[in-house]
Short mmCIF file of C-alpha atoms in Angstrom, two decimals:
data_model
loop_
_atom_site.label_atom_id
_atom_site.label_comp_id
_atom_site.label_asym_id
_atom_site.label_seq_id
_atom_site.Cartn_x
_atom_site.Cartn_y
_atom_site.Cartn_z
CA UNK A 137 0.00 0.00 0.00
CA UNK A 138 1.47 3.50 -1.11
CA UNK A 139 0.39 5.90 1.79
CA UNK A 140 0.91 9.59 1.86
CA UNK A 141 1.57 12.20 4.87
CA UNK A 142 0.30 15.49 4.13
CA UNK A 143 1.55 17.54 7.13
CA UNK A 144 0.38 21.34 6.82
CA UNK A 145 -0.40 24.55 8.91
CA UNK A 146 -4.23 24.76 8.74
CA UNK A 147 -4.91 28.76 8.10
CA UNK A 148 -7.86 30.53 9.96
CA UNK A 149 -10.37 30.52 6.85
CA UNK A 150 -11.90 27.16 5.46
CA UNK A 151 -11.60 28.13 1.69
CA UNK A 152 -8.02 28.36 2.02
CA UNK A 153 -7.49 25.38 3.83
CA UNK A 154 -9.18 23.37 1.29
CA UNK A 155 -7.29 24.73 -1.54
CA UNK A 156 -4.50 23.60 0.84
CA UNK A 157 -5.67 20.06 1.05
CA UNK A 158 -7.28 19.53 -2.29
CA UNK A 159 -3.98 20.46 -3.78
CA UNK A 160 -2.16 17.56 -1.45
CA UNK A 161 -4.95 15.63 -2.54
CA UNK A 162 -4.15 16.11 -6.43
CA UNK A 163 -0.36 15.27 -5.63
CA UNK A 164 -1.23 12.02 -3.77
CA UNK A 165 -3.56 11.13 -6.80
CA UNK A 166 -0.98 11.66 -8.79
CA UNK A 167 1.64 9.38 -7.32
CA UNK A 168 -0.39 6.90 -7.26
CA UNK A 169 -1.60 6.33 -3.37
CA UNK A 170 -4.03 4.31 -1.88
CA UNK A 171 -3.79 6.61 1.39
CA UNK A 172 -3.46 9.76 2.11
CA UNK A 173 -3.43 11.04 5.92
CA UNK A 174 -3.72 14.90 6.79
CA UNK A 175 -4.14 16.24 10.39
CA UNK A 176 -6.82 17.02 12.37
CA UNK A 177 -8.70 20.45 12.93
CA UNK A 178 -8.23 21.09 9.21
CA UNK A 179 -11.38 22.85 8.68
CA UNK A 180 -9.64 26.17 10.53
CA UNK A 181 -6.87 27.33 13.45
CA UNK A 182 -6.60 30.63 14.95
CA UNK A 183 -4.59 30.37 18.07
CA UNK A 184 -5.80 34.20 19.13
CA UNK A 185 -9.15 32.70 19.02
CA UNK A 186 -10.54 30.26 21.50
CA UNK A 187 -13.70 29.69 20.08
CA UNK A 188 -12.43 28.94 16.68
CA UNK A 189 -14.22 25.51 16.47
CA UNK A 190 -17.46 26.90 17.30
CA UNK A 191 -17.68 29.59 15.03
CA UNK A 192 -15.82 27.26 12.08
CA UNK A 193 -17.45 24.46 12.47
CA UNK A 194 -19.71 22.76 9.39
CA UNK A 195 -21.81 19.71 8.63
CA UNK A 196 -20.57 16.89 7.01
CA UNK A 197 -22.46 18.55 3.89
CA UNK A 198 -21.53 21.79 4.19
CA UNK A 199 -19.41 23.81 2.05
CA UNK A 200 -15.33 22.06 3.08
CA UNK A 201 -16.50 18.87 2.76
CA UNK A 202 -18.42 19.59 -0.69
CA UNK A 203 -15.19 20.75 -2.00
CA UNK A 204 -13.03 17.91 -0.27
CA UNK A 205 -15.42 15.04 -1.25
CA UNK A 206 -15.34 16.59 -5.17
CA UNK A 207 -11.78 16.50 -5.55
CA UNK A 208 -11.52 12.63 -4.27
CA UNK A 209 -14.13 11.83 -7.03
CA UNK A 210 -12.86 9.24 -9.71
CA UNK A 211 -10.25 7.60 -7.31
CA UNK A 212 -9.70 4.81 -5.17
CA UNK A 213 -7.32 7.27 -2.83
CA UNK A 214 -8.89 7.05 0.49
CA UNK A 215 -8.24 10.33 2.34
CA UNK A 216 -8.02 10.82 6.22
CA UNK A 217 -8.24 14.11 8.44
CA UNK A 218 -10.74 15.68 11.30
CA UNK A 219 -13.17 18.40 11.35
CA UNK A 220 -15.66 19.80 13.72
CA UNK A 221 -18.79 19.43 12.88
CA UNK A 222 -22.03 20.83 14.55
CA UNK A 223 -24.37 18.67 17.09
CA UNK A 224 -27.94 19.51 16.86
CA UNK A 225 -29.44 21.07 19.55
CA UNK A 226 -26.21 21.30 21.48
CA UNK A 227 -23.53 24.17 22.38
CA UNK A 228 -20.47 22.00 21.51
CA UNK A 229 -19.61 20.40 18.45
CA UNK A 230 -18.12 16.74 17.70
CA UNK A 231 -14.36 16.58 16.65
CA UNK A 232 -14.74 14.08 13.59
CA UNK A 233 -12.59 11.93 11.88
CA UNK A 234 -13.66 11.52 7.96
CA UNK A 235 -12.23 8.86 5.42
CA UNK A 236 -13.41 10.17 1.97
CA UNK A 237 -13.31 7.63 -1.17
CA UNK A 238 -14.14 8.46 -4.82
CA UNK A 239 -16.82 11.34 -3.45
CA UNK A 240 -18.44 9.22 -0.59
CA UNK A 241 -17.75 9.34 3.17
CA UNK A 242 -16.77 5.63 4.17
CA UNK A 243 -16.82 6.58 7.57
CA UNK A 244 -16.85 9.36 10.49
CA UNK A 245 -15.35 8.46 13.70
CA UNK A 246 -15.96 10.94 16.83
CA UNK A 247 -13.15 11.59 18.61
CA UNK A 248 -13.21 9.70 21.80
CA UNK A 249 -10.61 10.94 24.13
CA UNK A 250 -10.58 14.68 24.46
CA UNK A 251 -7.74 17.01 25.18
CA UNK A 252 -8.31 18.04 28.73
CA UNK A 253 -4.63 18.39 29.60
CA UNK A 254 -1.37 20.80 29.92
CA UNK A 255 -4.27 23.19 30.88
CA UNK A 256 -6.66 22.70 28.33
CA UNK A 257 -9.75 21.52 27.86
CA UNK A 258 -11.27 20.66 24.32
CA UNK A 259 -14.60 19.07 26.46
CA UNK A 260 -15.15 23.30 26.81
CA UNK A 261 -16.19 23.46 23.29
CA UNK A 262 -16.01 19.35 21.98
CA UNK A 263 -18.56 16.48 22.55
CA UNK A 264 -16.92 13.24 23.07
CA UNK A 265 -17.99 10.58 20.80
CA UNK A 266 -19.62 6.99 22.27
CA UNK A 267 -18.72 4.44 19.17
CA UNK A 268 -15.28 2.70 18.36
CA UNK A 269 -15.11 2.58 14.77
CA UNK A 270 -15.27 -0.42 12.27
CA UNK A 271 -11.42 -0.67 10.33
CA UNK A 272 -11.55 0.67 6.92
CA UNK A 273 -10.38 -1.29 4.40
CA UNK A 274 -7.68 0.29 2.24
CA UNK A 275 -5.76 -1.89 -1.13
CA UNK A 276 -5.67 -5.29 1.10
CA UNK A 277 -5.18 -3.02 4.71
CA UNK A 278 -7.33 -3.12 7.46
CA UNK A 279 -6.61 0.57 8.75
CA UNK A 280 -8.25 1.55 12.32
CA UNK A 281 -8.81 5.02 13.58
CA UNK A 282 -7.33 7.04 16.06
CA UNK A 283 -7.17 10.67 16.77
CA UNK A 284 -4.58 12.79 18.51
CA UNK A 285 -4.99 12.37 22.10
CA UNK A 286 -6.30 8.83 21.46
CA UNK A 287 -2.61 7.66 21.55
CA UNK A 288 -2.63 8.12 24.76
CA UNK A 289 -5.02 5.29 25.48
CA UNK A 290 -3.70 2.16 24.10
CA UNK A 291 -7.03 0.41 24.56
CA UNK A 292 -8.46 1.90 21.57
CA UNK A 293 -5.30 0.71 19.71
CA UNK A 294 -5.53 -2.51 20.83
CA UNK A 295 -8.99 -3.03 20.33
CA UNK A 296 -8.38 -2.14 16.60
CA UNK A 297 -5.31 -4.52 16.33
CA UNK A 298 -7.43 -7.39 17.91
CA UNK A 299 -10.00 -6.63 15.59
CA UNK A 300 -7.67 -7.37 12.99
CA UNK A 301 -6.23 -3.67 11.86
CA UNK A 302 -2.79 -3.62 10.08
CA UNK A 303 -2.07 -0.27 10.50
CA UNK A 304 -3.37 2.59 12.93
CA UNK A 305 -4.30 6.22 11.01
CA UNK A 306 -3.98 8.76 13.76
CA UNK A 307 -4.48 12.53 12.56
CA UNK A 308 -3.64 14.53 15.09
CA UNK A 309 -2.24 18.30 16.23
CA UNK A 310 -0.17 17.83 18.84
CA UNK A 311 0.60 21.31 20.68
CA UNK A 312 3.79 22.14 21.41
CA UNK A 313 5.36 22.64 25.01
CA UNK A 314 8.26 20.78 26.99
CA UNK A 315 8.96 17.09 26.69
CA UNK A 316 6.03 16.92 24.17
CA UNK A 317 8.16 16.04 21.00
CA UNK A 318 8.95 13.09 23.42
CA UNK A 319 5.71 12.45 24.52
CA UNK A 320 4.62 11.83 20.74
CA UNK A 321 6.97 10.04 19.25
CA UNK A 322 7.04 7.70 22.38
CA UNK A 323 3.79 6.99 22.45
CA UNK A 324 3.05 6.78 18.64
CA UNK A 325 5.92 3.94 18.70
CA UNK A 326 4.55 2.42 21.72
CA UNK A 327 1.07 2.00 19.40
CA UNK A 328 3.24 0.14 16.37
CA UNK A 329 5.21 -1.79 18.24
CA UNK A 330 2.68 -3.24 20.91
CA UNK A 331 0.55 -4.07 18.82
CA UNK A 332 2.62 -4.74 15.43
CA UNK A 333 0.81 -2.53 13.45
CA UNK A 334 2.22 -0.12 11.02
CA UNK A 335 1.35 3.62 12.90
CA UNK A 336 0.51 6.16 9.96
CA UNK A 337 0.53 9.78 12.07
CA UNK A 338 0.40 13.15 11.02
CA UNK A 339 0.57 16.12 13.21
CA UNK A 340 -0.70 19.97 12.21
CA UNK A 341 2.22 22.33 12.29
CA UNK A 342 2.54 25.96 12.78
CA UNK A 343 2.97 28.11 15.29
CA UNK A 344 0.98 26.09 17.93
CA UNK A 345 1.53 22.66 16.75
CA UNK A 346 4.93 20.39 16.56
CA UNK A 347 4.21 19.02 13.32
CA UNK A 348 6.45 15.52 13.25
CA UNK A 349 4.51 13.63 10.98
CA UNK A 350 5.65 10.16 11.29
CA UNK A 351 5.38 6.70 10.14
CA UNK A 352 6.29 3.59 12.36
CA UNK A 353 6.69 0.05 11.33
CA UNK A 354 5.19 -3.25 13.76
CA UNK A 355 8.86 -3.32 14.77
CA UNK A 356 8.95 0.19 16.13
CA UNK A 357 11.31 1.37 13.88
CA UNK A 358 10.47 5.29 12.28
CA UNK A 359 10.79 4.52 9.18
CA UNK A 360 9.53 8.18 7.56
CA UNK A 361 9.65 11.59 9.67
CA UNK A 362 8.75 14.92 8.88
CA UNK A 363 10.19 17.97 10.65
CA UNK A 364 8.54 21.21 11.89
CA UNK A 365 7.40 22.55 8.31
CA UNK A 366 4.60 21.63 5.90
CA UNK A 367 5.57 18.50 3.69
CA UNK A 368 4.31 15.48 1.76
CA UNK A 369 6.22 12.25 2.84
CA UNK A 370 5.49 9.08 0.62
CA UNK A 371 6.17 5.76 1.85
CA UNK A 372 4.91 2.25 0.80
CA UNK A 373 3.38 -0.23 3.87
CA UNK A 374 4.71 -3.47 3.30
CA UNK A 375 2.30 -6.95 3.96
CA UNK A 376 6.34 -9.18 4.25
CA UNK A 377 7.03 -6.78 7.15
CA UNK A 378 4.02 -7.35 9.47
CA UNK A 379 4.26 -10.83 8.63
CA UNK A 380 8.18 -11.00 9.73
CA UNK A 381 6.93 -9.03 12.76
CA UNK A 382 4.07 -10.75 13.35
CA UNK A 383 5.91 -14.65 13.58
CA UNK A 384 9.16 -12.71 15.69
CA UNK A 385 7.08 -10.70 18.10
CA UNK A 386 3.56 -12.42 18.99
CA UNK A 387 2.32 -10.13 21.23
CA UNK A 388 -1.57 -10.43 19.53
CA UNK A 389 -1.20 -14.22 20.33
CA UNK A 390 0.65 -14.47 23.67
CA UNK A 391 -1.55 -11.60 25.18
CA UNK A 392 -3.31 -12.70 28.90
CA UNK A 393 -5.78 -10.00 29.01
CA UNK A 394 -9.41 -9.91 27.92
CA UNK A 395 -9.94 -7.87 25.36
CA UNK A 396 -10.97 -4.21 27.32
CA UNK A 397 -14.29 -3.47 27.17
CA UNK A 398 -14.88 0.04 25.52
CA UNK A 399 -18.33 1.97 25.29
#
């Protein structure tokens, strides 16, 4: 499976943010990948602005994802990133993971696990979501889905690998501060190698965000690593290396544990 990383500073407008990612989109397309993986909060940042995802926030058929779901028409790309999107009848809004395919949503995960740490607190303006979502199948790949904070929970990760994923998609925008850097690639290679999945994950940069797109293989090795500025990274996952890692390191099949029970 060809996957790409599109790692990119989300601006404070939607328009230009999806000329940002329907131009990433058109370059992915045009190399050729069955993935492509963008961050989350895409639709709009504005780090003067607390209430950005309020006041940004659209449907799933509003006006981004019109222009989003248009460009992946006539491919078998599947694209990954998160927007907010409005609840009805409520204040706060869901922080949504979409997987677009040839001009159809495949599926829209709800962030589980919300931010409320290093002093702040997404649940101000986010509704966590209630449903772990099915894997996504992506060129022979069963990809599950993870966003951002999730990798701080390895249950969800687990559940996914026990459930049969290869590989773990994990838009995210991981804000910068001290010993963070650390705290993400740690845990993002934690993910891959404990449960010998390939870890796709790709981090908003900027001014708030550290950026660090990454890719880890079911060994834990980084095989693909972006630095602090916007960039495409391609990179193929490869079905000989989960095997190899799979038969060497049997972690699925010598586990103890039930698997965790998650709402």
């Amino acid at each position: 499976m060809k996957v790409a990383l599109g790692q990119f500073a989300a601006a404070n407008e939607w328009r230009r943010n999806a000329e940002t990612a329907t131009a990433i989109m058109a370059k992915a397309k045009n190399a050729k990948c069955d993935l492509l993986v963008l961050p989350e909060g895409i639709l709009a940042r504005d780090i003067t602005d607390p209430d950005i995802v309020l006041k940004a926030a659209q449907p799933l058929d509003g006006p981004f994802m019109t222009e989003m779901l248009r460009a992946s028409e006539g491919s078998q790309m599947t694209t990954m990133f998160c927007i907010h999107v409005p609840i009805e009848g409520e204040t706060r809004v869901h922080n949504v993971l979409v997987a677009l395919r040839d001009g159809k949503i495949i599926a829209a995960y709800r962030k589980l696990h919300l931010y409320d740490a290093f002093a702040a607190l997404e649940s101000t303006h986010v509704m966590p979501g209630t449903a772990i979502p099915d894997l996504v199948e992506v060129a022979g790949f069963k990809v599950g889905l993870m966003t951002c904070y999730d990798v701080r929970f390895p249950e969800l990760a687990r559940h996914h690998a026990v459930a049969g994923a290869d590989v773990l998609a994990l838009p995210a925008a991981w804000v910068r501060g001290p010993g963070k850097e650390h705290h993400w690639e740690t845990l993002v290679t934690a993910r891959a190698l404990e449960n010998t999945c390939y870890v796709i994950a790709v981090g908003e940069c900027g001014p708030r965000n550290i950026g660090a797109s990454m890719i880890v293989d079911p060994l834990g090795v980084v095989t693909h690593r972006a630095g602090e500025d916007p960039t495409l990274i391609f990179a193929d996952i490869e079905r000989g290396r989960l095997t190899h890692a799979r038969s060497a390191l049997p972690v699925l099949a010598n586990r103890q544990f039930a698997q965790p029970q998650l709402a």
